[in-house]
CSV table of C-alpha atoms and ligand atoms in Angstrom, one decimal:
chain,number,residue,atom,x,y,z
H,1,MET,CA,6.1,22.3,38.9
H,2,LYS,CA,6.9,25.5,37.0
H,3,LEU,CA,4.1,27.0,34.8
H,4,ARG,CA,5.2,28.2,31.4
H,5,LEU,CA,3.2,30.7,29.6
H,6,TYR,CA,3.5,32.1,26.0
H,7,ASN,CA,4.2,35.8,26.3
H,8,SER,CA,3.0,37.7,23.3
H,9,LEU,CA,5.5,40.5,24.2
H,10,THR,CA,8.6,38.4,24.0
H,11,ARG,CA,7.1,35.8,21.6
H,12,GLU,CA,8.4,33.0,23.7
H,13,LYS,CA,7.1,30.5,26.3
H,14,GLU,CA,8.5,31.7,29.6
H,15,ILE,CA,8.5,30.3,33.2
H,16,PHE,CA,5.9,32.4,35.1
H,17,LYS,CA,7.4,34.2,38.0
H,18,PRO,CA,5.1,36.6,39.9
H,19,ILE,CA,6.4,39.9,41.2
H,20,LYS,CA,5.2,39.0,44.7
H,21,ASP,CA,6.0,35.4,45.6
H,22,GLY,CA,3.0,33.2,45.6
H,23,GLU,CA,0.5,35.7,44.3
H,24,ALA,CA,-0.3,36.7,40.7
H,25,GLY,CA,-2.1,39.9,39.7
H,26,ILE,CA,-4.1,39.4,36.5
H,27,TYR,CA,-5.9,42.0,34.5
H,28,THR,CA,-8.5,40.9,32.1
H,29,CYS,CA,-10.2,43.2,29.5
H,30,GLY,CA,-13.9,42.9,30.2
H,31,PRO,CA,-17.0,43.2,28.0
H,32,THR,CA,-18.3,46.3,26.2
H,33,VAL,CA,-21.8,46.2,27.6
H,34,TYR,CA,-23.9,47.5,24.7
H,35,THR,CA,-25.2,44.2,23.6
H,36,TYR,CA,-25.0,40.5,24.6
H,37,ALA,CA,-21.6,38.7,24.7
H,38,HIS,CA,-21.4,35.9,22.2
H,39,ILE,CA,-19.9,32.5,22.6
H,40,GLY,CA,-16.8,33.8,20.9
H,41,ASN,CA,-16.2,36.4,23.6
H,42,MET,CA,-16.9,33.6,26.1
H,43,ARG,CA,-14.1,31.5,24.7
H,44,THR,CA,-11.7,34.2,25.8
H,45,TYR,CA,-13.2,34.3,29.3
H,46,VAL,CA,-13.0,30.5,29.6
H,47,PHE,CA,-9.3,30.6,28.7
H,48,GLU,CA,-8.7,33.3,31.3
H,49,ASP,CA,-10.6,31.2,33.8
H,50,ILE,CA,-8.4,28.2,33.0
H,51,LEU,CA,-5.3,30.5,33.6
H,52,ALA,CA,-6.6,31.6,37.0
H,53,ARG,CA,-7.6,28.1,38.1
H,54,SER,CA,-4.3,26.6,36.9
H,55,LEU,CA,-2.3,29.1,38.8
H,56,LYS,CA,-4.3,28.2,41.9
H,57,LEU,CA,-3.7,24.5,41.3
H,58,PHE,CA,0.0,25.2,41.2
H,59,GLY,CA,-0.2,26.9,44.5
H,60,CYS,CA,-0.2,30.5,43.4
H,61,GLY,CA,-2.8,32.9,44.8
H,62,VAL,CA,-4.6,35.0,42.2
H,63,LYS,CA,-5.9,38.6,42.3
H,64,ARG,CA,-8.0,39.3,39.3
H,65,VAL,CA,-9.3,42.6,38.0
H,66,MET,CA,-11.8,43.0,35.1
H,67,ASN,CA,-13.1,46.2,33.6
H,68,ILE,CA,-16.6,46.8,32.3
H,69,THR,CA,-16.6,49.1,29.4
H,70,ASP,CA,-19.7,51.2,29.8
H,71,VAL,CA,-18.5,54.4,28.1
H,72,GLY,CA,-15.9,55.5,25.6
H,73,HIS,CA,-15.6,52.5,23.2
H,74,LEU,CA,-16.2,54.1,19.9
H,75,VAL,CA,-17.5,52.3,16.8
H,76,SER,CA,-14.2,52.8,15.0
H,77,ASP,CA,-10.8,51.9,16.4
H,78,ALA,CA,-9.5,55.1,14.9
H,79,ASP,CA,-11.3,57.1,17.7
H,80,GLU,CA,-14.1,58.1,15.4
H,81,GLY,CA,-17.8,57.5,15.3
H,82,GLU,CA,-20.4,57.0,17.9
H,83,ASP,CA,-19.9,55.5,21.4
H,84,LYS,CA,-21.1,51.9,21.3
H,85,MET,CA,-23.1,52.5,24.4
H,86,GLU,CA,-25.1,55.3,22.8
H,87,VAL,CA,-25.7,53.1,19.7
H,88,GLY,CA,-27.2,50.5,22.1
H,89,ALA,CA,-29.2,53.1,23.9
H,90,ARG,CA,-30.7,54.4,20.6
H,91,ARG,CA,-31.4,50.9,19.3
H,92,GLU,CA,-33.4,50.0,22.4
H,93,GLY,CA,-34.9,53.4,23.3
H,94,LYS,CA,-33.3,53.3,26.8
H,95,SER,CA,-30.6,55.3,28.6
H,96,ALA,CA,-27.0,54.3,28.2
H,97,ARG,CA,-26.9,53.5,31.9
H,98,ASP,CA,-29.8,51.2,31.7
H,99,ILE,CA,-28.3,49.5,28.7
H,100,ALA,CA,-25.0,49.0,30.6
H,101,LYS,CA,-26.9,47.6,33.7
H,102,PHE,CA,-28.9,45.1,31.6
H,103,TYR,CA,-26.0,43.8,29.5
H,104,THR,CA,-23.6,43.6,32.5
H,105,GLU,CA,-26.1,41.3,34.2
H,106,ALA,CA,-26.7,39.3,31.1
H,107,PHE,CA,-22.9,38.9,30.7
H,108,PHE,CA,-22.4,37.6,34.2
H,109,LYS,CA,-25.3,35.2,33.9
H,110,ASP,CA,-23.6,33.6,31.0
H,111,TYR,CA,-20.1,33.9,32.6
H,112,LYS,CA,-21.3,32.0,35.7
H,113,ALA,CA,-23.2,29.4,33.7
H,114,LEU,CA,-19.8,28.5,32.2
H,115,ASN,CA,-18.4,28.2,35.8
H,116,CYS,CA,-16.0,31.0,35.3
H,117,LEU,CA,-14.7,32.4,38.6
H,118,MET,CA,-15.7,35.9,39.4
H,119,PRO,CA,-12.9,38.5,39.4
H,120,ASP,CA,-11.9,40.0,42.7
H,121,ALA,CA,-12.4,43.5,41.4
H,122,LEU,CA,-15.0,44.6,38.8
H,123,CYS,CA,-14.5,48.1,37.4
H,124,PRO,CA,-17.1,49.9,35.4
H,125,ALA,CA,-15.3,52.7,33.4
H,126,THR,CA,-17.9,55.3,34.5
H,127,GLU,CA,-16.7,54.8,38.2
H,128,TYR,CA,-13.1,55.5,37.3
H,129,ILE,CA,-13.3,58.9,35.7
H,130,LYS,CA,-11.1,60.5,38.4
H,131,GLU,CA,-8.3,57.9,38.0
H,132,MET,CA,-8.4,58.2,34.3
H,133,THR,CA,-8.2,62.0,34.4
H,134,GLU,CA,-5.3,61.8,36.8
H,135,LEU,CA,-3.4,59.5,34.4
H,136,VAL,CA,-4.0,61.9,31.5
H,137,LEU,CA,-2.8,64.7,33.6
H,138,ALA,CA,0.4,62.8,34.4
H,139,LEU,CA,0.9,62.1,30.7
H,140,GLU,CA,0.3,65.8,30.0
H,141,LYS,CA,2.9,66.8,32.6
H,142,LYS,CA,5.5,64.6,30.9
H,143,GLY,CA,4.8,66.1,27.5
H,144,PHE,CA,3.1,63.0,25.8
H,145,THR,CA,-0.2,64.7,24.9
H,146,TYR,CA,-1.5,67.3,22.5
H,147,ARG,CA,-4.8,68.9,22.0
H,148,THR,CA,-6.9,68.8,18.8
H,149,GLY,CA,-10.4,70.2,18.1
H,150,ASP,CA,-12.0,67.0,19.4
H,151,GLY,CA,-9.9,65.8,22.2
H,152,ILE,CA,-6.6,65.2,24.0
H,153,TYR,CA,-4.4,62.8,22.1
H,154,PHE,CA,-1.3,60.6,23.0
H,155,ASP,CA,1.7,61.4,20.8
H,156,THR,CA,3.1,58.0,19.8
H,157,SER,CA,6.2,59.5,18.2
H,158,LYS,CA,7.4,60.5,21.7
H,159,LEU,CA,7.7,56.8,22.8
H,160,PRO,CA,10.6,55.1,21.0
H,161,ASP,CA,9.4,51.6,21.6
H,162,TYR,CA,5.7,52.3,20.6
H,163,GLY,CA,4.2,49.2,19.1
H,164,LYS,CA,6.6,46.6,20.6
H,165,LEU,CA,3.7,44.2,21.4
H,166,ALA,CA,2.3,44.1,17.8
H,167,GLY,CA,5.8,44.4,16.2
H,168,LYS,CA,7.4,47.1,14.2
H,169,SER,CA,6.2,45.8,10.8
H,170,HIS,CA,2.6,45.7,12.0
H,171,ILE,CA,2.7,49.3,13.2
H,172,GLU,CA,4.3,50.4,9.8
H,173,GLY,CA,1.4,48.6,8.1
H,174,ILE,CA,-1.1,50.6,10.2
H,175,LYS,CA,0.7,53.8,9.3
H,176,GLU,CA,0.7,53.0,5.6
H,177,GLY,CA,-2.9,51.9,5.6
H,178,ALA,CA,-4.1,54.9,7.6
H,179,ARG,CA,-6.9,56.7,5.7
H,180,VAL,CA,-5.9,60.3,4.9
H,181,GLY,CA,-8.1,63.0,6.3
H,182,VAL,CA,-9.9,60.8,8.9
H,183,ASN,CA,-8.6,63.1,11.5
H,184,ALA,CA,-6.3,65.6,9.9
H,185,GLU,CA,-5.3,67.1,13.3
H,186,LYS,CA,-3.6,63.9,14.5
H,187,ARG,CA,0.1,64.2,14.4
H,188,ASN,CA,0.8,60.5,13.7
H,189,PRO,CA,-1.6,57.8,12.3
H,190,CYS,CA,-1.2,55.7,15.5
H,191,ASP,CA,-1.9,58.5,17.9
H,192,PHE,CA,-5.0,57.8,20.0
H,193,ALA,CA,-7.5,59.7,22.1
H,194,LEU,CA,-7.1,59.9,25.9
H,195,TRP,CA,-10.0,62.3,26.4
H,196,LYS,CA,-12.7,63.2,23.9
H,197,PHE,CA,-14.8,66.4,24.0
H,198,SER,CA,-18.5,66.3,23.8
H,199,PRO,CA,-19.6,67.7,20.4
H,200,PRO,CA,-19.7,71.5,20.4
H,201,GLY,CA,-23.1,72.7,21.4
H,202,GLY,CA,-24.3,69.1,21.9
H,203,LYS,CA,-24.8,67.1,25.0
H,204,ARG,CA,-23.9,63.4,25.4
H,205,GLN,CA,-25.8,61.0,27.6
H,206,MET,CA,-22.6,60.4,29.5
H,207,GLU,CA,-20.1,63.2,29.9
H,208,TRP,CA,-18.0,64.7,32.7
H,209,PRO,CA,-16.1,67.9,33.4
H,210,SER,CA,-12.3,67.7,33.0
H,211,PRO,CA,-9.4,70.1,33.1
H,212,TRP,CA,-9.6,70.1,29.2
H,213,GLY,CA,-13.3,70.5,28.8
H,214,THR,CA,-16.5,68.5,29.1
H,215,GLY,CA,-16.3,65.1,27.5
H,216,PHE,CA,-15.5,61.4,28.1
H,217,PRO,CA,-12.5,59.2,28.4
H,218,GLY,CA,-10.9,57.4,25.5
H,219,TRP,CA,-11.3,53.6,25.5
H,220,HIS,CA,-7.8,52.5,26.2
H,221,ILE,CA,-7.1,54.7,29.2
H,222,GLU,CA,-9.7,52.8,31.4
H,223,CYS,CA,-7.7,49.6,31.5
H,224,SER,CA,-4.4,51.4,32.4
H,225,ALA,CA,-6.1,53.4,35.2
H,226,MET,CA,-7.9,50.4,36.7
H,227,ALA,CA,-5.0,47.9,36.4
H,228,MET,CA,-2.6,50.3,38.1
H,229,LYS,CA,-5.0,51.2,40.8
H,230,HIS,CA,-5.7,47.6,41.8
H,231,LEU,CA,-2.6,45.8,40.9
H,232,GLY,CA,0.3,48.4,40.9
H,233,GLU,CA,2.3,50.1,38.2
H,234,THR,CA,3.7,46.8,37.0
H,235,ILE,CA,1.3,43.9,36.9
H,236,ASP,CA,2.0,40.2,36.4
H,237,ILE,CA,-0.3,39.1,33.7
H,238,HIS,CA,-2.5,41.0,31.2
H,239,CYS,CA,-4.8,39.1,29.0
H,240,GLY,CA,-7.5,39.3,26.3
H,241,GLY,CA,-8.5,38.2,22.9
H,242,GLU,CA,-6.1,38.4,19.9
H,243,ASP,CA,-7.9,41.4,18.4
H,244,HIS,CA,-6.6,43.6,21.2
H,245,VAL,CA,-2.9,43.2,20.4
H,246,ALA,CA,-2.5,45.7,17.6
H,247,ILE,CA,-4.4,48.7,19.0
H,248,HIS,CA,-6.0,48.4,22.5
H,249,HIS,CA,-3.1,46.6,24.3
H,250,THR,CA,-0.5,48.4,22.3
H,251,ASN,CA,-2.0,51.7,23.5
H,252,GLU,CA,-2.5,50.5,27.0
H,253,ILE,CA,1.3,49.8,27.2
H,254,ALA,CA,2.2,53.1,25.6
H,255,GLN,CA,0.2,55.3,28.0
H,256,SER,CA,1.0,53.3,31.1
H,257,GLU,CA,4.8,53.1,30.5
H,258,ALA,CA,5.0,56.7,29.4
H,259,ALA,CA,3.3,57.7,32.6
H,260,THR,CA,5.3,55.5,35.0
H,261,GLY,CA,8.6,54.8,33.2
H,262,LYS,CA,8.1,51.1,34.2
H,263,PRO,CA,7.0,48.0,32.3
H,264,PHE,CA,3.2,47.8,32.4
H,265,ALA,CA,2.8,44.0,32.4
H,266,ASN,CA,5.4,41.3,32.6
H,267,TYR,CA,3.3,38.7,30.7
H,268,TRP,CA,0.8,39.3,27.9
H,269,LEU,CA,-1.5,36.4,27.1
H,270,HIS,CA,-3.8,36.4,24.1
H,271,GLY,CA,-6.5,33.9,23.1
H,272,ARG,CA,-7.3,33.3,19.5
H,273,PHE,CA,-10.8,33.7,18.1
H,274,LEU,CA,-13.7,31.3,17.9
H,275,VAL,CA,-15.0,31.5,14.3
H,276,MET,CA,-18.2,30.3,12.7
H,277,GLY,CA,-17.7,27.5,10.2
H,278,ASP,CA,-19.5,29.1,7.2
H,279,SER,CA,-19.8,32.8,7.9
H,280,GLY,CA,-16.2,33.2,9.3
H,281,LYS,CA,-15.8,35.6,12.2
H,282,MET,CA,-18.3,35.8,15.0
H,283,ALA,CA,-18.7,39.5,15.7
H,284,LYS,CA,-20.9,41.6,17.9
H,285,SER,CA,-21.3,44.2,15.3
H,286,ALA,CA,-22.7,41.6,12.8
H,287,GLY,CA,-25.8,41.6,15.0
H,288,GLU,CA,-26.5,37.8,14.5
H,289,PHE,CA,-24.7,35.7,17.0
H,290,LEU,CA,-25.0,32.9,19.5
H,291,THR,CA,-25.0,33.5,23.2
H,292,VAL,CA,-24.5,31.0,26.1
H,293,SER,CA,-28.1,31.7,27.3
H,294,MET,CA,-29.4,30.5,23.9
H,295,LEU,CA,-27.7,27.1,24.3
H,296,PRO,CA,-30.3,25.4,26.6
H,297,GLU,CA,-33.2,26.3,24.3
H,298,LYS,CA,-31.2,24.5,21.6
H,299,GLY,CA,-30.8,21.5,23.9
H,300,TYR,CA,-27.2,22.1,25.1
H,301,ALA,CA,-26.0,22.7,28.6
H,302,PRO,CA,-23.7,25.7,28.8
H,303,LEU,CA,-21.0,23.4,30.3
H,304,ALA,CA,-21.0,21.5,27.0
H,305,TYR,CA,-19.7,24.7,25.4
H,306,ARG,CA,-17.0,24.9,28.2
H,307,TYR,CA,-16.0,21.4,27.2
H,308,TYR,CA,-16.0,22.5,23.6
H,309,CYS,CA,-13.4,25.2,24.4
H,310,PHE,CA,-11.1,22.5,25.7
H,311,LEU,CA,-10.9,20.8,22.4
H,312,THR,CA,-8.4,23.3,21.0
H,313,HIS,CA,-5.4,25.1,22.6
H,314,TYR,CA,-6.2,28.7,23.4
H,315,ARG,CA,-3.6,30.0,21.0
H,316,LYS,CA,-5.2,28.2,18.0
H,317,GLN,CA,-8.3,29.3,16.2
H,318,LEU,CA,-11.4,27.3,17.2
H,319,GLU,CA,-14.1,26.7,14.6
H,320,PHE,CA,-17.7,26.4,15.8
H,321,THR,CA,-19.9,23.7,14.4
H,322,TRP,CA,-23.1,22.1,15.8
H,323,GLU,CA,-21.7,18.6,15.1
H,324,ALA,CA,-18.7,19.3,17.3
H,325,LEU,CA,-20.9,20.8,20.0
H,326,ASP,CA,-23.0,17.6,19.9
H,327,ALA,CA,-19.8,15.6,20.3
H,328,SER,CA,-18.7,17.8,23.3
H,329,ALA,CA,-22.1,17.3,24.9
H,330,ARG,CA,-21.8,13.6,24.5
H,331,ALA,CA,-18.3,13.5,25.8
H,332,LEU,CA,-19.2,15.5,28.9
H,333,THR,CA,-22.2,13.3,29.6
H,334,ALA,CA,-20.0,10.2,29.3
H,335,LEU,CA,-17.4,11.6,31.6
H,336,ARG,CA,-20.1,12.6,34.1
H,337,GLU,CA,-21.7,9.1,33.9
H,338,LEU,CA,-18.3,7.4,34.4
H,339,THR,CA,-17.7,9.6,37.5
H,340,ALA,CA,-21.2,8.8,38.8
H,341,ARG,CA,-20.5,5.1,38.4
H,342,LEU,CA,-17.2,5.4,40.2
H,343,MET,CA,-18.8,7.3,43.0
H,344,ASP,CA,-21.5,4.6,43.2
H,345,GLU,CA,-18.9,1.8,43.3
H,346,LEU,CA,-17.0,3.6,46.0
H,347,SER,CA,-19.9,4.3,48.2
H,348,LYS,CA,-20.7,0.6,48.3
H,349,LYS,CA,-17.2,-0.7,49.0
H,350,GLY,CA,-13.7,0.5,49.3
H,351,PRO,CA,-11.9,3.4,51.0
H,352,PRO,CA,-12.7,7.0,50.2
H,353,PRO,CA,-10.6,8.7,47.5
H,354,PRO,CA,-7.2,9.8,48.6
H,355,ALA,CA,-6.7,13.6,49.0
H,356,GLU,CA,-3.7,13.5,46.7
H,357,VAL,CA,-3.0,11.7,43.4
H,358,ASN,CA,0.4,10.6,42.3
H,359,SER,CA,-0.4,8.5,39.3
H,360,ALA,CA,1.6,8.9,36.0
H,361,GLY,CA,-1.7,10.1,34.4
H,362,PHE,CA,-2.1,12.9,36.9
H,363,LEU,CA,1.5,14.0,36.2
H,364,LYS,CA,0.7,14.1,32.5
H,365,PHE,CA,-2.4,16.3,33.4
H,366,THR,CA,-0.4,18.8,35.4
H,367,GLU,CA,2.5,18.8,32.9
H,368,ALA,CA,0.0,19.6,30.1
H,369,LEU,CA,-1.4,22.5,32.1
H,370,ALA,CA,2.1,23.7,33.0
H,371,ASP,CA,3.0,23.8,29.3
H,372,ASP,CA,1.2,27.0,28.4
H,373,LEU,CA,-2.2,25.7,29.6
H,374,ASN,CA,-2.5,22.8,27.1
H,375,ILE,CA,-6.0,21.9,28.1
H,376,PRO,CA,-6.6,19.5,25.2
H,377,GLN,CA,-3.7,17.4,26.4
H,378,ALA,CA,-4.7,17.7,30.0
H,379,LEU,CA,-8.2,16.5,29.1
H,380,ALA,CA,-6.7,13.5,27.2
H,381,ALA,CA,-4.7,12.6,30.3
H,382,LEU,CA,-7.9,12.6,32.3
H,383,TRP,CA,-9.7,10.4,29.8
H,384,GLY,CA,-6.7,8.0,29.7
H,385,ALA,CA,-6.8,7.7,33.5
H,386,VAL,CA,-10.5,7.1,33.9
H,387,ARG,CA,-10.3,4.3,31.3
H,388,ASN,CA,-7.2,2.8,32.8
H,389,PRO,CA,-8.0,-0.6,34.3
H,390,ALA,CA,-4.9,-0.5,36.4
H,391,LEU,CA,-6.2,2.4,38.5
H,392,SER,CA,-8.6,1.9,41.4
H,393,PRO,CA,-11.9,3.7,41.5
H,394,ALA,CA,-10.6,5.7,44.5
H,395,GLU,CA,-7.5,6.8,42.5
H,396,LYS,CA,-9.6,7.7,39.5
H,397,LEU,CA,-12.0,9.7,41.6
H,398,ALA,CA,-9.2,11.6,43.3
H,399,PHE,CA,-7.8,12.5,39.9
H,400,ILE,CA,-11.3,13.6,38.7
H,401,ARG,CA,-11.9,15.7,41.8
H,402,ILE,CA,-8.6,17.6,41.5
H,403,ALA,CA,-8.8,17.9,37.7
H,404,ASP,CA,-12.2,19.4,38.0
H,405,GLU,CA,-10.8,22.3,40.1
H,406,VAL,CA,-9.4,23.5,36.8
H,407,LEU,CA,-11.8,22.0,34.3
H,408,ALA,CA,-14.9,23.1,36.3
H,409,LEU,CA,-17.2,20.8,34.5
H,410,ASP,CA,-19.1,19.8,37.6
H,411,LEU,CA,-18.0,16.2,37.1
H,412,MET,CA,-18.7,15.2,40.7
H,413,LYS,CA,-22.2,16.7,40.8
H,414,THR,CA,-24.7,13.8,41.2
H,415,PRO,CA,-26.7,13.5,38.0
H,416,ALA,CA,-30.5,14.1,38.4
H,417,PRO,CA,-32.4,10.9,39.1
H,418,ALA,CA,-33.9,9.3,36.0
H,419,LEU,CA,-37.5,10.5,35.5
H,420,GLU,CA,-40.3,9.3,33.4
H,421,LEU,CA,-41.4,11.6,30.6
H,422,ALA,CA,-45.1,12.0,29.9
H,423,PRO,CA,-46.2,9.7,27.0
H,424,GLU,CA,-47.2,12.6,24.7
H,425,LEU,CA,-43.8,14.3,25.3
H,426,MET,CA,-42.0,11.0,24.7
H,427,ALA,CA,-43.9,10.7,21.5
H,428,LEU,CA,-42.6,14.1,20.4
H,429,VAL,CA,-39.0,13.0,21.3
H,430,ARG,CA,-39.4,9.9,19.1
H,431,GLU,CA,-41.0,11.9,16.3
H,432,ARG,CA,-38.1,14.2,16.4
H,433,GLU,CA,-35.6,11.4,16.3
H,434,ALA,CA,-37.3,9.9,13.3
H,435,ALA,CA,-37.2,13.4,11.5
H,436,ARG,CA,-33.5,13.6,12.3
H,437,LYS,CA,-32.9,10.1,10.9
H,438,ASN,CA,-34.7,11.2,7.7
H,439,ARG,CA,-32.4,14.2,7.6
H,440,ASP,CA,-35.5,16.5,7.9
H,441,PHE,CA,-33.6,19.0,10.1
H,442,LYS,CA,-36.2,21.7,9.7
H,443,LYS,CA,-38.8,19.5,11.4
H,444,SER,CA,-36.4,18.1,13.9
H,445,ASP,CA,-35.4,21.7,14.9
H,446,GLU,CA,-39.1,22.7,15.2
H,447,LEU,CA,-39.8,19.7,17.4
H,448,ARG,CA,-36.7,20.5,19.5
H,449,LYS,CA,-38.0,24.0,20.1
H,450,ALA,CA,-41.5,22.7,20.9
H,451,LEU,CA,-40.1,20.3,23.4
H,452,PHE,CA,-38.0,23.0,25.0
H,453,GLU,CA,-41.0,25.2,25.5
H,454,LYS,CA,-42.6,22.3,27.4
H,455,GLY,CA,-39.5,22.0,29.6
H,456,VAL,CA,-37.6,19.2,27.8
H,457,ALA,CA,-34.2,19.7,26.3
H,458,VAL,CA,-33.1,17.1,23.7
H,459,GLU,CA,-29.6,16.2,22.7
H,460,ASP,CA,-28.5,13.8,20.0
H,461,THR,CA,-26.0,11.0,20.6
H,462,PRO,CA,-24.9,8.1,18.3
H,463,ALA,CA,-27.2,5.9,20.4
H,464,GLY,CA,-30.2,8.1,19.7
H,465,SER,CA,-31.7,11.2,21.4
H,466,ARG,CA,-31.3,11.9,25.1
H,467,TRP,CA,-33.7,14.2,26.9
H,468,LYS,CA,-33.5,16.1,30.2
H,469,LEU,CA,-35.9,18.4,32.0
H,470,VAL,CA,-34.9,22.0,32.1
J,1,LIG,P1,-15.6,43.1,23.7
J,1,LIG,O1,-16.8,43.0,24.5
J,1,LIG,O2,-15.9,43.2,22.2
J,1,LIG,O3,-14.6,44.2,24.1
J,1,LIG,O4,-14.8,41.7,23.8
J,1,LIG,C1,-14.6,41.0,25.0
J,1,LIG,C2,-13.5,40.0,24.9
J,1,LIG,O5,-13.9,39.0,23.9
J,1,LIG,C3,-12.2,40.6,24.4
J,1,LIG,O6,-11.1,39.9,25.2
J,1,LIG,C4,-12.1,40.2,23.0
J,1,LIG,O7,-10.8,40.1,22.6
J,1,LIG,C5,-12.8,38.8,23.0
J,1,LIG,N1,-13.4,38.4,21.7
J,1,LIG,C6,-14.1,39.1,20.8
J,1,LIG,N2,-14.5,38.3,19.7
J,1,LIG,C7,-14.0,37.1,20.0
J,1,LIG,C8,-14.1,35.8,19.3
J,1,LIG,N3,-14.8,35.7,18.1
J,1,LIG,N4,-13.5,34.7,19.8
J,1,LIG,C9,-12.8,34.8,21.0
J,1,LIG,N5,-12.7,36.0,21.7
J,1,LIG,C10,-13.3,37.1,21.2
J,2,LIG,ZN1,-8.4,46.6,28.1
């Protein structure tokens, strides 16, 4: 089966054809590790995980590279303001390196809790200063750079197709909207920093010597340098969230293609944002946000959030509500219980599940994935099959097992044996359920927290509250 992916560069769904037969090189923009990653960020990583897992299901090997931005991402996209890492360091009274270490670990804890596969190469920007410097030198040699008082900049007017990813009208909009005087030395509004100098007379926590003076790399250059080092001058797939189209990925393309004269990536995939129902965007800079690690203390398994991400296609905006997370948690539990019953039936009688599945339902599942990773439809095909009385338990289980290689919802993991809850804790569960029925959500939330502190996570279902030990 041929996998078709929507390419943001050509604005069309295209059949995916890797440069090297049977192996896809994927570059993923990773986190800026100055604070926790929120569940919105994680939606993008779940979509990228589905991409990698689907490629594998279709028989294509995957080599995945992800950067860790631990220097150079400034507060403003116009290459102005403080380095986000230094903002984090000041906020917590730690060194930028300690901040990077702490939040990198926190990120991968959440990443793994969502069953996302680890990349083959993880690249902290601070370990690629040499590669970035070499790339800037190559651009300098070809005449694409110029020097200002605060750094070395890329001259976007020298590249005729600058902005092709975002589209001409978008780039014109940026030019018109550019604030006058932000950086009067920039030749064109879209020009961007490749290397920034440390402030005159000042010392940054993170700075390196370079042919142009002591300083630090611009944010965009890291991804170009790492992607090309690990995946070659032209890579198969580059992906990230929709916010990266206009500036970050546009500038990655510009500097990479100017340096090599070759296309940087053949397919560009972008996931749309998760937004909060009432407050709109979920943003790291807003300070208040939800992380995957916070979910268990609110009574939800991280994988319930993974399931949540499957409710909407990755190219559509997904709105977060607690009600919908409740529904996802219930659906996941139901699917797990169904699987457990099938496994139970099969262990008592009947043949083991076949290694392959050929049912029409499974074809629908793979066709949905092949159509630009349409996970909502693939999931619907799985539900259709497990409820289909015409399929044997063995066939259903074989479907579930293969589907879970992509869904990664741990469907085949045996559920924990039922346990008795101590009477005083059970009383709290009941009290909470009563509060919820009376719409006293403040009390029910307090009781949920109190139970969690005692090691019991509660979740609400139409049939009442469920609890589990955490
Ligand atoms: P950052 O750490 O801010 O560089 O972002 C890490 C990844 O999360 C990038 O691919 C972003 O495009 C993506 N991202 C940021 N905010 C959201 C959101 N609300 N929903 C989905 N993805 C997001
Ligand atoms: Zn990037």
